PDB file of C-alpha atoms in Angstrom:
ATOM      1  CA  LEU A   1      29.735 -47.228 346.091  1.00  0.00           C
ATOM      2  CA  LYS A   2      31.130 -44.928 348.751  1.00  0.00           C
ATOM      3  CA  ALA A   3      28.347 -45.979 351.125  1.00  0.00           C
ATOM      4  CA  ILE A   4      28.875 -49.688 350.440  1.00  0.00           C
ATOM      5  CA  ASN A   5      32.642 -49.298 350.911  1.00  0.00           C
ATOM      6  CA  GLY A   6      32.193 -47.549 354.273  1.00  0.00           C
ATOM      7  CA  GLU A   7      33.548 -44.219 352.981  1.00  0.00           C
ATOM      8  CA  ILE A   8      30.557 -42.147 354.140  1.00  0.00           C
ATOM      9  CA  ASP A   9      30.161 -41.151 357.787  1.00  0.00           C
ATOM     10  CA  PHE A  10      26.432 -40.484 357.610  1.00  0.00           C
ATOM     11  CA  GLN A  11      23.878 -40.230 354.802  1.00  0.00           C
ATOM     12  CA  PHE A  12      20.257 -41.141 354.160  1.00  0.00           C
ATOM     13  CA  ARG A  13      19.003 -38.796 351.460  1.00  0.00           C
ATOM     14  CA  ASN A  14      19.094 -40.509 348.041  1.00  0.00           C
ATOM     15  CA  ILE A  15      20.353 -43.792 349.458  1.00  0.00           C
ATOM     16  CA  GLN A  16      18.203 -46.042 347.275  1.00  0.00           C
ATOM     17  CA  ILE A  17      16.068 -48.681 348.907  1.00  0.00           C
ATOM     18  CA  SER A  18      17.070 -51.034 346.102  1.00  0.00           C
ATOM     19  CA  LYS A  19      20.592 -51.115 347.624  1.00  0.00           C
ATOM     20  CA  PHE A  20      19.339 -52.157 351.073  1.00  0.00           C
ATOM     21  CA  SER A  21      20.386 -55.819 350.788  1.00  0.00           C
ATOM     22  CA  LEU A  22      23.784 -54.903 349.370  1.00  0.00           C
ATOM     23  CA  LEU A  23      24.381 -52.458 352.213  1.00  0.00           C
ATOM     24  CA  GLN A  24      23.400 -55.102 354.768  1.00  0.00           C
ATOM     25  CA  GLU A  25      25.838 -57.569 353.228  1.00  0.00           C
ATOM     26  CA  ASN A  26      28.746 -55.120 353.536  1.00  0.00           C
ATOM     27  CA  LYS A  27      28.063 -53.329 356.812  1.00  0.00           C
ATOM     28  CA  ALA A  28      30.105 -55.609 359.101  1.00  0.00           C
ATOM     29  CA  LYS A  29      33.080 -55.746 356.760  1.00  0.00           C
ATOM     30  CA  ASN A  30      33.164 -51.988 356.170  1.00  0.00           C
ATOM     31  CA  ASN A  31      32.298 -50.855 359.690  1.00  0.00           C
ATOM     32  CA  PHE A  32      28.937 -49.114 359.296  1.00  0.00           C
ATOM     33  CA  ARG A  33      25.342 -49.700 360.362  1.00  0.00           C
ATOM     34  CA  VAL A  34      22.143 -49.494 358.329  1.00  0.00           C
ATOM     35  CA  LEU A  35      19.041 -47.873 359.846  1.00  0.00           C
ATOM     36  CA  GLN A  36      15.467 -47.789 358.605  1.00  0.00           C
ATOM     37  CA  TRP A  37      13.607 -44.578 359.415  1.00  0.00           C
ATOM     38  CA  PRO A  38       9.961 -44.152 358.414  1.00  0.00           C
ATOM     39  CA  ASP A  39       9.663 -41.377 355.880  1.00  0.00           C
ATOM     40  CA  ALA A  40       6.743 -38.955 356.285  1.00  0.00           C
ATOM     41  CA  SER A  41       5.633 -39.551 352.720  1.00  0.00           C
ATOM     42  CA  GLY A  42       2.060 -40.713 352.361  1.00  0.00           C
ATOM     43  CA  SER A  43       2.859 -41.882 348.844  1.00  0.00           C
ATOM     44  CA  SER A  44       6.308 -41.976 347.294  1.00  0.00           C
ATOM     45  CA  ILE A  45       4.667 -41.879 343.862  1.00  0.00           C
ATOM     46  CA  ALA A  46       1.535 -39.773 343.471  1.00  0.00           C
ATOM     47  CA  PHE A  47      -0.424 -38.660 340.436  1.00  0.00           C
ATOM     48  CA  PHE A  48      -1.837 -35.142 340.179  1.00  0.00           C
ATOM     49  CA  VAL A  49      -4.611 -34.987 337.580  1.00  0.00           C
ATOM     50  CA  ASN A  50      -4.688 -31.313 336.583  1.00  0.00           C
ATOM     51  CA  GLN A  51      -8.270 -30.129 337.020  1.00  0.00           C
ATOM     52  CA  SER A  52      -7.463 -26.580 335.881  1.00  0.00           C
ATOM     53  CA  ILE A  53      -5.816 -27.685 332.632  1.00  0.00           C
ATOM     54  CA  ASN A  54      -6.336 -25.212 329.764  1.00  0.00           C
ATOM     55  CA  ASP A  55      -7.829 -27.811 327.453  1.00  0.00           C
ATOM     56  CA  PRO A  56     -11.589 -27.664 326.791  1.00  0.00           C
ATOM     57  CA  ASP A  57     -11.719 -31.394 326.004  1.00  0.00           C
ATOM     58  CA  LEU A  58      -9.666 -32.625 328.951  1.00  0.00           C
ATOM     59  CA  ARG A  59     -10.813 -30.308 331.743  1.00  0.00           C
ATOM     60  CA  PRO A  60     -14.349 -31.739 332.116  1.00  0.00           C
ATOM     61  CA  ILE A  61     -12.919 -35.264 332.005  1.00  0.00           C
ATOM     62  CA  PHE A  62     -10.245 -34.508 334.603  1.00  0.00           C
ATOM     63  CA  GLN A  63     -12.810 -32.770 336.830  1.00  0.00           C
ATOM     64  CA  ASN A  64     -15.099 -35.801 336.751  1.00  0.00           C
ATOM     65  CA  ILE A  65     -14.407 -37.755 339.935  1.00  0.00           C
ATOM     66  CA  LYS A  66     -15.387 -41.001 338.225  1.00  0.00           C
ATOM     67  CA  PHE A  67     -12.410 -40.572 335.877  1.00  0.00           C
ATOM     68  CA  ARG A  68     -10.014 -40.121 338.788  1.00  0.00           C
ATOM     69  CA  GLN A  69     -11.577 -43.087 340.581  1.00  0.00           C
ATOM     70  CA  ALA A  70     -11.084 -45.204 337.463  1.00  0.00           C
ATOM     71  CA  LEU A  71      -7.396 -44.281 337.327  1.00  0.00           C
ATOM     72  CA  SER A  72      -7.014 -45.205 340.996  1.00  0.00           C
ATOM     73  CA  TYR A  73      -8.820 -48.536 340.715  1.00  0.00           C
ATOM     74  CA  GLY A  74      -6.707 -49.321 337.648  1.00  0.00           C
ATOM     75  CA  ILE A  75      -3.352 -49.241 339.493  1.00  0.00           C
ATOM     76  CA  ASN A  76      -1.862 -52.522 340.714  1.00  0.00           C
ATOM     77  CA  ARG A  77      -0.252 -51.124 343.871  1.00  0.00           C
ATOM     78  CA  LYS A  78       0.829 -54.525 345.151  1.00  0.00           C
ATOM     79  CA  ARG A  79       2.962 -55.087 342.067  1.00  0.00           C
ATOM     80  CA  ILE A  80       4.497 -51.615 342.383  1.00  0.00           C
ATOM     81  CA  ASN A  81       5.362 -52.308 346.016  1.00  0.00           C
ATOM     82  CA  GLU A  82       7.005 -55.623 345.195  1.00  0.00           C
ATOM     83  CA  VAL A  83       8.855 -54.524 342.045  1.00  0.00           C
ATOM     84  CA  SER A  84       9.989 -51.023 343.030  1.00  0.00           C
ATOM     85  CA  PHE A  85      10.115 -51.117 346.828  1.00  0.00           C
ATOM     86  CA  PHE A  86      10.821 -54.787 347.645  1.00  0.00           C
ATOM     87  CA  GLY A  87       7.576 -55.039 349.606  1.00  0.00           C
ATOM     88  CA  LEU A  88       8.876 -52.590 352.245  1.00  0.00           C
ATOM     89  CA  GLY A  89       6.170 -49.987 351.553  1.00  0.00           C
ATOM     90  CA  LYS A  90       2.452 -49.966 352.199  1.00  0.00           C
ATOM     91  CA  GLU A  91      -0.104 -50.000 349.426  1.00  0.00           C
ATOM     92  CA  ARG A  92      -2.353 -47.041 350.128  1.00  0.00           C
ATOM     93  CA  ASN A  93      -4.084 -43.952 348.810  1.00  0.00           C
ATOM     94  CA  ALA A  94      -3.365 -41.463 351.580  1.00  0.00           C
ATOM     95  CA  ILE A  95      -1.208 -38.352 351.808  1.00  0.00           C
ATOM     96  CA  LEU A  96      -0.634 -38.694 355.568  1.00  0.00           C
ATOM     97  CA  ILE A  97       1.233 -41.252 357.625  1.00  0.00           C
ATOM     98  CA  PRO A  98      -0.536 -42.967 360.558  1.00  0.00           C
ATOM     99  CA  SER A  99       1.363 -41.031 363.237  1.00  0.00           C
ATOM    100  CA  SER A 100      -0.049 -37.677 362.030  1.00  0.00           C
ATOM    101  CA  ALA A 101      -2.598 -36.014 364.322  1.00  0.00           C
ATOM    102  CA  PHE A 102      -4.760 -35.424 361.230  1.00  0.00           C
ATOM    103  CA  TYR A 103      -4.631 -39.005 359.950  1.00  0.00           C
ATOM    104  CA  ASP A 104      -7.972 -40.674 359.195  1.00  0.00           C
ATOM    105  CA  PRO A 105      -7.581 -44.464 358.865  1.00  0.00           C
ATOM    106  CA  SER A 106     -10.796 -44.737 356.869  1.00  0.00           C
ATOM    107  CA  THR A 107      -9.117 -42.932 353.959  1.00  0.00           C
ATOM    108  CA  GLU A 108      -6.025 -45.148 353.823  1.00  0.00           C
ATOM    109  CA  THR A 109      -7.342 -47.504 351.152  1.00  0.00           C
ATOM    110  CA  LEU A 110     -10.089 -45.336 349.668  1.00  0.00           C
ATOM    111  CA  TYR A 111     -10.329 -46.204 345.935  1.00  0.00           C
ATOM    112  CA  ALA A 112      -7.077 -48.159 346.322  1.00  0.00           C
ATOM    113  CA  GLN A 113      -8.329 -51.660 345.456  1.00  0.00           C
ATOM    114  CA  TYR A 114      -7.049 -53.037 342.156  1.00  0.00           C
ATOM    115  CA  ASP A 115     -10.287 -53.572 340.248  1.00  0.00           C
ATOM    116  CA  GLN A 116     -10.058 -53.292 336.489  1.00  0.00           C
ATOM    117  CA  ALA A 117     -13.710 -54.242 335.987  1.00  0.00           C
ATOM    118  CA  LYS A 118     -14.809 -51.329 338.164  1.00  0.00           C
ATOM    119  CA  ALA A 119     -12.313 -49.008 336.460  1.00  0.00           C
ATOM    120  CA  ASN A 120     -13.606 -49.965 333.009  1.00  0.00           C
ATOM    121  CA  GLY A 121     -17.192 -49.400 334.113  1.00  0.00           C
ATOM    122  CA  LEU A 122     -16.383 -45.936 335.441  1.00  0.00           C
ATOM    123  CA  LEU A 123     -14.600 -44.945 332.230  1.00  0.00           C
ATOM    124  CA  ASP A 124     -17.649 -46.043 330.270  1.00  0.00           C
ATOM    125  CA  GLU A 125     -19.846 -43.882 332.525  1.00  0.00           C
ATOM    126  CA  VAL A 126     -17.618 -40.881 331.852  1.00  0.00           C
ATOM    127  CA  GLY A 127     -18.286 -41.353 328.144  1.00  0.00           C
ATOM    128  CA  LEU A 128     -14.839 -42.561 327.111  1.00  0.00           C
ATOM    129  CA  LYS A 129     -15.853 -45.305 324.729  1.00  0.00           C
ATOM    130  CA  LYS A 130     -13.453 -47.800 323.162  1.00  0.00           C
ATOM    131  CA  GLY A 131     -12.929 -47.707 319.427  1.00  0.00           C
ATOM    132  CA  GLY A 132     -12.046 -50.478 317.036  1.00  0.00           C
ATOM    133  CA  ASP A 133      -8.368 -50.164 317.968  1.00  0.00           C
ATOM    134  CA  GLY A 134      -9.164 -50.887 321.630  1.00  0.00           C
ATOM    135  CA  PHE A 135      -8.351 -47.368 322.793  1.00  0.00           C
ATOM    136  CA  ARG A 136     -10.814 -44.931 324.311  1.00  0.00           C
ATOM    137  CA  ALA A 137     -11.884 -41.671 322.711  1.00  0.00           C
ATOM    138  CA  LEU A 138     -13.243 -38.422 324.139  1.00  0.00           C
ATOM    139  CA  PRO A 139     -17.039 -37.945 324.176  1.00  0.00           C
ATOM    140  CA  SER A 140     -16.569 -35.699 321.126  1.00  0.00           C
ATOM    141  CA  GLY A 141     -15.026 -38.611 319.245  1.00  0.00           C
ATOM    142  CA  LYS A 142     -11.520 -37.119 319.255  1.00  0.00           C
ATOM    143  CA  PRO A 143      -8.676 -39.471 320.241  1.00  0.00           C
ATOM    144  CA  LEU A 144      -7.777 -39.399 323.934  1.00  0.00           C
ATOM    145  CA  GLU A 145      -4.097 -39.444 324.846  1.00  0.00           C
ATOM    146  CA  LEU A 146      -2.914 -38.932 328.400  1.00  0.00           C
ATOM    147  CA  THR A 147       0.580 -37.634 329.151  1.00  0.00           C
ATOM    148  CA  LEU A 148       2.236 -38.459 332.464  1.00  0.00           C
ATOM    149  CA  GLU A 149       5.184 -36.182 333.190  1.00  0.00           C
ATOM    150  CA  THR A 150       8.133 -36.698 335.493  1.00  0.00           C
ATOM    151  CA  TYR A 151      11.760 -35.707 335.868  1.00  0.00           C
ATOM    152  CA  GLN A 152      12.734 -39.311 336.638  1.00  0.00           C
ATOM    153  CA  THR A 153      14.575 -41.219 333.927  1.00  0.00           C
ATOM    154  CA  SER A 154      15.442 -44.495 335.668  1.00  0.00           C
ATOM    155  CA  GLY A 155      15.302 -46.298 338.986  1.00  0.00           C
ATOM    156  CA  PRO A 156      12.458 -47.690 341.106  1.00  0.00           C
ATOM    157  CA  VAL A 157      10.177 -44.665 340.724  1.00  0.00           C
ATOM    158  CA  PHE A 158      10.457 -44.699 336.938  1.00  0.00           C
ATOM    159  CA  ASP A 159       9.785 -48.447 336.940  1.00  0.00           C
ATOM    160  CA  ALA A 160       6.626 -47.851 338.994  1.00  0.00           C
ATOM    161  CA  LEU A 161       5.460 -45.186 336.554  1.00  0.00           C
ATOM    162  CA  GLU A 162       5.913 -47.545 333.641  1.00  0.00           C
ATOM    163  CA  LEU A 163       3.907 -50.208 335.487  1.00  0.00           C
ATOM    164  CA  SER A 164       1.105 -47.696 336.076  1.00  0.00           C
ATOM    165  CA  ARG A 165       1.188 -46.640 332.446  1.00  0.00           C
ATOM    166  CA  LYS A 166       0.728 -50.255 331.367  1.00  0.00           C
ATOM    167  CA  ASP A 167      -2.097 -50.729 333.899  1.00  0.00           C
ATOM    168  CA  TRP A 168      -3.952 -47.775 332.404  1.00  0.00           C
ATOM    169  CA  GLU A 169      -3.322 -48.874 328.846  1.00  0.00           C
ATOM    170  CA  SER A 170      -4.956 -52.195 329.694  1.00  0.00           C
ATOM    171  CA  LEU A 171      -8.100 -50.127 330.391  1.00  0.00           C
ATOM    172  CA  GLY A 172      -7.993 -48.772 326.853  1.00  0.00           C
ATOM    173  CA  LEU A 173      -6.310 -45.483 327.769  1.00  0.00           C
ATOM    174  CA  LYS A 174      -3.518 -44.381 325.473  1.00  0.00           C
ATOM    175  CA  VAL A 175      -0.832 -43.133 327.838  1.00  0.00           C
ATOM    176  CA  VAL A 176       2.558 -41.510 327.183  1.00  0.00           C
ATOM    177  CA  LEU A 177       5.236 -41.256 329.875  1.00  0.00           C
ATOM    178  CA  LYS A 178       7.360 -38.156 329.349  1.00  0.00           C
ATOM    179  CA  SER A 179      10.587 -37.326 331.192  1.00  0.00           C
ATOM    180  CA  SER A 180      12.221 -33.911 331.210  1.00  0.00           C
ATOM    181  CA  PRO A 181      14.899 -32.256 333.356  1.00  0.00           C
ATOM    182  CA  ARG A 182      13.658 -31.051 336.705  1.00  0.00           C
ATOM    183  CA  GLU A 183      14.645 -27.484 335.760  1.00  0.00           C
ATOM    184  CA  SER A 184      12.026 -27.470 332.989  1.00  0.00           C
ATOM    185  CA  TYR A 185       9.483 -29.914 334.433  1.00  0.00           C
ATOM    186  CA  TRP A 186       8.834 -27.955 337.625  1.00  0.00           C
ATOM    187  CA  PRO A 187       8.135 -24.555 335.943  1.00  0.00           C
ATOM    188  CA  ARG A 188       5.838 -26.205 333.380  1.00  0.00           C
ATOM    189  CA  ALA A 189       3.847 -27.946 336.090  1.00  0.00           C
ATOM    190  CA  GLN A 190       3.510 -24.665 338.006  1.00  0.00           C
ATOM    191  CA  ALA A 191       2.407 -22.931 334.801  1.00  0.00           C
ATOM    192  CA  ASN A 192      -0.573 -25.298 334.421  1.00  0.00           C
ATOM    193  CA  GLU A 193       0.943 -26.944 331.332  1.00  0.00           C
ATOM    194  CA  VAL A 194       1.140 -30.554 332.579  1.00  0.00           C
ATOM    195  CA  GLN A 195      -1.783 -32.965 332.215  1.00  0.00           C
ATOM    196  CA  ILE A 196      -0.867 -35.466 334.944  1.00  0.00           C
ATOM    197  CA  ALA A 197       2.123 -34.510 337.068  1.00  0.00           C
ATOM    198  CA  ILE A 198       4.032 -36.963 339.219  1.00  0.00           C
ATOM    199  CA  TRP A 199       5.651 -36.288 342.580  1.00  0.00           C
ATOM    200  CA  GLY A 200       5.768 -37.762 346.068  1.00  0.00           C
ATOM    201  CA  THR A 201       3.651 -36.492 348.956  1.00  0.00           C
ATOM    202  CA  ASP A 202       6.000 -35.614 351.781  1.00  0.00           C
ATOM    203  CA  ARG A 203       4.727 -33.447 354.675  1.00  0.00           C
ATOM    204  CA  GLY A 204       2.761 -36.532 355.715  1.00  0.00           C
ATOM    205  CA  LEU A 205       3.198 -35.921 359.444  1.00  0.00           C
ATOM    206  CA  GLU A 206       2.491 -32.167 359.535  1.00  0.00           C
ATOM    207  CA  PRO A 207       0.522 -31.450 356.337  1.00  0.00           C
ATOM    208  CA  PHE A 208      -0.633 -27.926 357.196  1.00  0.00           C
ATOM    209  CA  VAL A 209       2.837 -26.424 357.534  1.00  0.00           C
ATOM    210  CA  ASP A 210       2.706 -26.198 353.739  1.00  0.00           C
ATOM    211  CA  PRO A 211      -0.544 -27.871 352.558  1.00  0.00           C
ATOM    212  CA  ILE A 212       0.206 -28.047 348.854  1.00  0.00           C
ATOM    213  CA  TYR A 213      -0.984 -31.669 348.581  1.00  0.00           C
ATOM    214  CA  VAL A 214      -4.201 -31.200 350.556  1.00  0.00           C
ATOM    215  CA  PHE A 215      -5.904 -28.657 348.270  1.00  0.00           C
ATOM    216  CA  PRO A 216      -4.847 -26.054 345.659  1.00  0.00           C
ATOM    217  CA  TYR A 217      -2.770 -23.922 348.025  1.00  0.00           C
ATOM    218  CA  ASP A 218      -0.534 -22.370 345.357  1.00  0.00           C
ATOM    219  CA  ASN A 219       0.860 -23.282 341.942  1.00  0.00           C
ATOM    220  CA  ARG A 220       2.824 -26.172 343.427  1.00  0.00           C
ATOM    221  CA  SER A 221      -0.549 -27.861 344.002  1.00  0.00           C
ATOM    222  CA  TRP A 222      -0.576 -29.665 340.692  1.00  0.00           C
ATOM    223  CA  MET A 223      -4.098 -31.013 341.071  1.00  0.00           C
ATOM    224  CA  ALA A 224      -5.119 -27.487 339.929  1.00  0.00           C
ATOM    225  CA  PRO A 225      -2.317 -24.891 339.668  1.00  0.00           C
ATOM    226  CA  LEU A 226      -4.608 -22.131 338.353  1.00  0.00           C
ATOM    227  CA  TYR A 227      -6.842 -22.446 341.409  1.00  0.00           C
ATOM    228  CA  GLY A 228      -3.749 -22.457 343.612  1.00  0.00           C
ATOM    229  CA  ASP A 229      -2.608 -19.232 341.958  1.00  0.00           C
ATOM    230  CA  TRP A 230      -5.985 -17.675 342.734  1.00  0.00           C
ATOM    231  CA  PHE A 231      -5.818 -18.687 346.398  1.00  0.00           C
ATOM    232  CA  SER A 232      -2.196 -17.695 347.026  1.00  0.00           C
ATOM    233  CA  SER A 233      -2.619 -14.320 345.299  1.00  0.00           C
ATOM    234  CA  GLY A 234      -5.849 -13.433 347.078  1.00  0.00           C
ATOM    235  CA  GLY A 235      -7.773 -13.592 343.817  1.00  0.00           C
ATOM    236  CA  LYS A 236      -5.368 -11.390 341.815  1.00  0.00           C
ATOM    237  CA  LYS A 237      -4.168 -14.223 339.562  1.00  0.00           C
ATOM    238  CA  GLY A 238      -5.347 -17.593 338.371  1.00  0.00           C
ATOM    239  CA  GLU A 239      -8.934 -18.763 338.316  1.00  0.00           C
ATOM    240  CA  LYS A 240     -11.515 -18.892 341.098  1.00  0.00           C
ATOM    241  CA  PRO A 241     -12.701 -22.453 341.773  1.00  0.00           C
ATOM    242  CA  GLU A 242     -16.145 -23.584 342.777  1.00  0.00           C
ATOM    243  CA  GLY A 243     -17.684 -26.665 344.347  1.00  0.00           C
ATOM    244  CA  GLU A 244     -15.545 -28.907 346.543  1.00  0.00           C
ATOM    245  CA  PHE A 245     -12.404 -26.810 346.115  1.00  0.00           C
ATOM    246  CA  ALA A 246     -14.281 -23.774 347.448  1.00  0.00           C
ATOM    247  CA  LYS A 247     -15.417 -25.915 350.388  1.00  0.00           C
ATOM    248  CA  ALA A 248     -11.777 -26.792 351.075  1.00  0.00           C
ATOM    249  CA  TYR A 249     -10.860 -23.104 351.224  1.00  0.00           C
ATOM    250  CA  ASP A 250     -13.664 -22.491 353.728  1.00  0.00           C
ATOM    251  CA  LEU A 251     -12.397 -25.311 355.930  1.00  0.00           C
ATOM    252  CA  TYR A 252      -8.829 -24.015 355.738  1.00  0.00           C
ATOM    253  CA  SER A 253     -10.034 -20.567 356.816  1.00  0.00           C
ATOM    254  CA  GLN A 254     -11.645 -22.195 359.850  1.00  0.00           C
ATOM    255  CA  PHE A 255      -8.444 -24.142 360.512  1.00  0.00           C
ATOM    256  CA  ARG A 256      -6.329 -20.975 360.512  1.00  0.00           C
ATOM    257  CA  ALA A 257      -8.805 -18.955 362.566  1.00  0.00           C
ATOM    258  CA  THR A 258      -9.216 -21.301 365.524  1.00  0.00           C
ATOM    259  CA  VAL A 259      -6.864 -21.188 368.506  1.00  0.00           C
ATOM    260  CA  ASP A 260      -8.361 -24.347 370.012  1.00  0.00           C
ATOM    261  CA  PRO A 261      -5.974 -27.258 369.268  1.00  0.00           C
ATOM    262  CA  ALA A 262      -8.746 -29.872 369.466  1.00  0.00           C
ATOM    263  CA  LYS A 263     -10.945 -27.866 367.103  1.00  0.00           C
ATOM    264  CA  GLN A 264      -8.026 -27.403 364.739  1.00  0.00           C
ATOM    265  CA  VAL A 265      -7.451 -31.158 364.580  1.00  0.00           C
ATOM    266  CA  GLU A 266     -11.157 -31.726 363.995  1.00  0.00           C
ATOM    267  CA  VAL A 267     -11.311 -29.256 361.098  1.00  0.00           C
ATOM    268  CA  GLY A 268      -7.991 -30.512 359.732  1.00  0.00           C
ATOM    269  CA  LYS A 269      -9.330 -34.056 359.626  1.00  0.00           C
ATOM    270  CA  GLN A 270     -12.420 -32.854 357.747  1.00  0.00           C
ATOM    271  CA  LEU A 271     -10.180 -31.209 355.174  1.00  0.00           C
ATOM    272  CA  ILE A 272      -7.997 -34.293 354.809  1.00  0.00           C
ATOM    273  CA  ARG A 273     -11.076 -36.468 354.358  1.00  0.00           C
ATOM    274  CA  LEU A 274     -12.532 -34.124 351.735  1.00  0.00           C
ATOM    275  CA  SER A 275      -9.246 -34.231 349.813  1.00  0.00           C
ATOM    276  CA  ALA A 276      -9.169 -38.034 349.976  1.00  0.00           C
ATOM    277  CA  GLU A 277     -12.785 -38.459 348.951  1.00  0.00           C
ATOM    278  CA  GLN A 278     -12.306 -36.142 345.976  1.00  0.00           C
ATOM    279  CA  LEU A 279      -9.072 -37.898 344.915  1.00  0.00           C
ATOM    280  CA  TRP A 280      -7.222 -34.654 344.369  1.00  0.00           C
ATOM    281  CA  VAL A 281      -4.081 -36.763 344.694  1.00  0.00           C
ATOM    282  CA  ILE A 282      -3.885 -40.410 343.604  1.00  0.00           C
ATOM    283  CA  GLY A 283      -1.419 -42.289 345.790  1.00  0.00           C
ATOM    284  CA  THR A 284       0.239 -45.668 345.250  1.00  0.00           C
ATOM    285  CA  VAL A 285       2.743 -46.908 347.857  1.00  0.00           C
ATOM    286  CA  GLY A 286       3.930 -44.989 350.899  1.00  0.00           C
ATOM    287  CA  VAL A 287       5.465 -45.048 354.388  1.00  0.00           C
ATOM    288  CA  ILE A 288       8.613 -46.427 352.792  1.00  0.00           C
ATOM    289  CA  PRO A 289      11.639 -46.331 355.081  1.00  0.00           C
ATOM    290  CA  SER A 290      14.529 -44.001 354.490  1.00  0.00           C
ATOM    291  CA  ILE A 291      17.720 -46.031 354.483  1.00  0.00           C
ATOM    292  CA  ALA A 292      20.436 -44.399 356.585  1.00  0.00           C
ATOM    293  CA  VAL A 293      24.087 -45.408 356.397  1.00  0.00           C
ATOM    294  CA  VAL A 294      26.056 -44.498 359.533  1.00  0.00           C
ATOM    295  CA  LYS A 295      29.687 -45.281 360.355  1.00  0.00           C
ATOM    296  CA  ASN A 296      30.024 -47.164 363.626  1.00  0.00           C
ATOM    297  CA  ASN A 297      32.204 -44.446 365.171  1.00  0.00           C
ATOM    298  CA  PHE A 298      29.657 -41.730 364.323  1.00  0.00           C
ATOM    299  CA  ARG A 299      27.447 -41.578 367.406  1.00  0.00           C
ATOM    300  CA  ASN A 300      24.238 -40.060 368.821  1.00  0.00           C
ATOM    301  CA  VAL A 301      22.410 -40.756 365.583  1.00  0.00           C
ATOM    302  CA  PRO A 302      18.999 -42.059 366.731  1.00  0.00           C
ATOM    303  CA  GLU A 303      18.029 -45.613 365.942  1.00  0.00           C
ATOM    304  CA  GLN A 304      14.428 -44.500 365.438  1.00  0.00           C
ATOM    305  CA  ALA A 305      13.370 -41.312 363.680  1.00  0.00           C
ATOM    306  CA  VAL A 306      10.938 -39.854 361.161  1.00  0.00           C
ATOM    307  CA  THR A 307      12.390 -38.096 358.133  1.00  0.00           C
ATOM    308  CA  ASP A 308      10.780 -35.432 355.988  1.00  0.00           C
ATOM    309  CA  TRP A 309      11.845 -32.614 353.704  1.00  0.00           C
ATOM    310  CA  ILE A 310       9.627 -30.124 355.556  1.00  0.00           C
ATOM    311  CA  PHE A 311      11.627 -30.869 358.749  1.00  0.00           C
ATOM    312  CA  MET A 312      14.867 -30.426 356.807  1.00  0.00           C
ATOM    313  CA  SER A 313      15.936 -33.879 357.994  1.00  0.00           C
ATOM    314  CA  PRO A 314      18.389 -34.600 359.499  1.00  0.00           C
ATOM    315  CA  GLY A 315      17.834 -31.168 361.038  1.00  0.00           C
ATOM    316  CA  ASN A 316      15.082 -32.613 363.252  1.00  0.00           C
ATOM    317  CA  LEU A 317      17.496 -35.197 364.705  1.00  0.00           C
ATOM    318  CA  ASP A 318      19.519 -32.723 366.799  1.00  0.00           C
ATOM    319  CA  PRO A 319      22.664 -32.985 364.633  1.00  0.00           C
ATOM    320  CA  ALA A 320      24.574 -30.605 366.904  1.00  0.00           C
ATOM    321  CA  GLN A 321      24.832 -33.600 369.262  1.00  0.00           C
ATOM    322  CA  PHE A 322      26.340 -35.979 366.689  1.00  0.00           C
ATOM    323  CA  TYR A 323      29.986 -36.776 367.381  1.00  0.00           C
ATOM    324  CA  PHE A 324      32.892 -38.980 366.337  1.00  0.00           C
ATOM    325  CA  LYS A 325      33.965 -41.550 368.912  1.00  0.00           C
ATOM    326  CA  LYS A 326      37.721 -41.972 369.125  1.00  0.00           C
TER     327      LYS A 326
END
């Protein structure tokens, strides 16, 4: 309300995109302008299927790439974009934005097509057969129930999660959406206790400043927190991974060791592609603009900018040069 009434000099963080039209309608009357800045978030809503989960029934399922592919093919991203983001985002399955030096356009829509027939076929191949009630069971015959966890309780992100839940239930997957306060959700996700965690993938311009979404870098990498613990502790904690995760660690070692910028970009792109091909993060809709509200007498705020948490935006916009015009 303060933003709509022109009582805020400058703000973009947590200005909801759903209020964009209302802000536009009131900007002339209340003497402010509305800017759209691309946010360096490859996907504003991303699913992290926990491949190090301490559950002997779920771990082999979650580690099966066909299961993750099925989840991705089962999401109607176009509907999420229209319902939650007013069509202002881009339906995609990438953790980087196009302006990143490490961006690979061939990964943008990898496994991102809405194809329920393909998703159903993949789930059958994994061995998750439907029972008489229409829901799928584990290969052992035990009931399968997936729990999506978030700290969101309302708003466009929560709406998108509910849409995804319904998409997956139409595949015969029994899915529960669980919300808890951020103060308890975050520690549980780090402690390897969450089946499928939900977050957004910022750092989409400079992913290797803190590559928690690229591979299991530490316990904030919710695609496999135990493996992240092992990597960040130098093998003193957690669990040592094998296979494609081990390959990612080798590539990251090469990335850190080289002093050749061109070689670093080359290796970085290989790592990004490996992450995308393995679906360590399932994206939905990204490159959604940040909506900035700026009073007309508050000057030197750039018309064009890229925002990101890792840049501590608006810290990357030279705020020492902002000023009030008398």
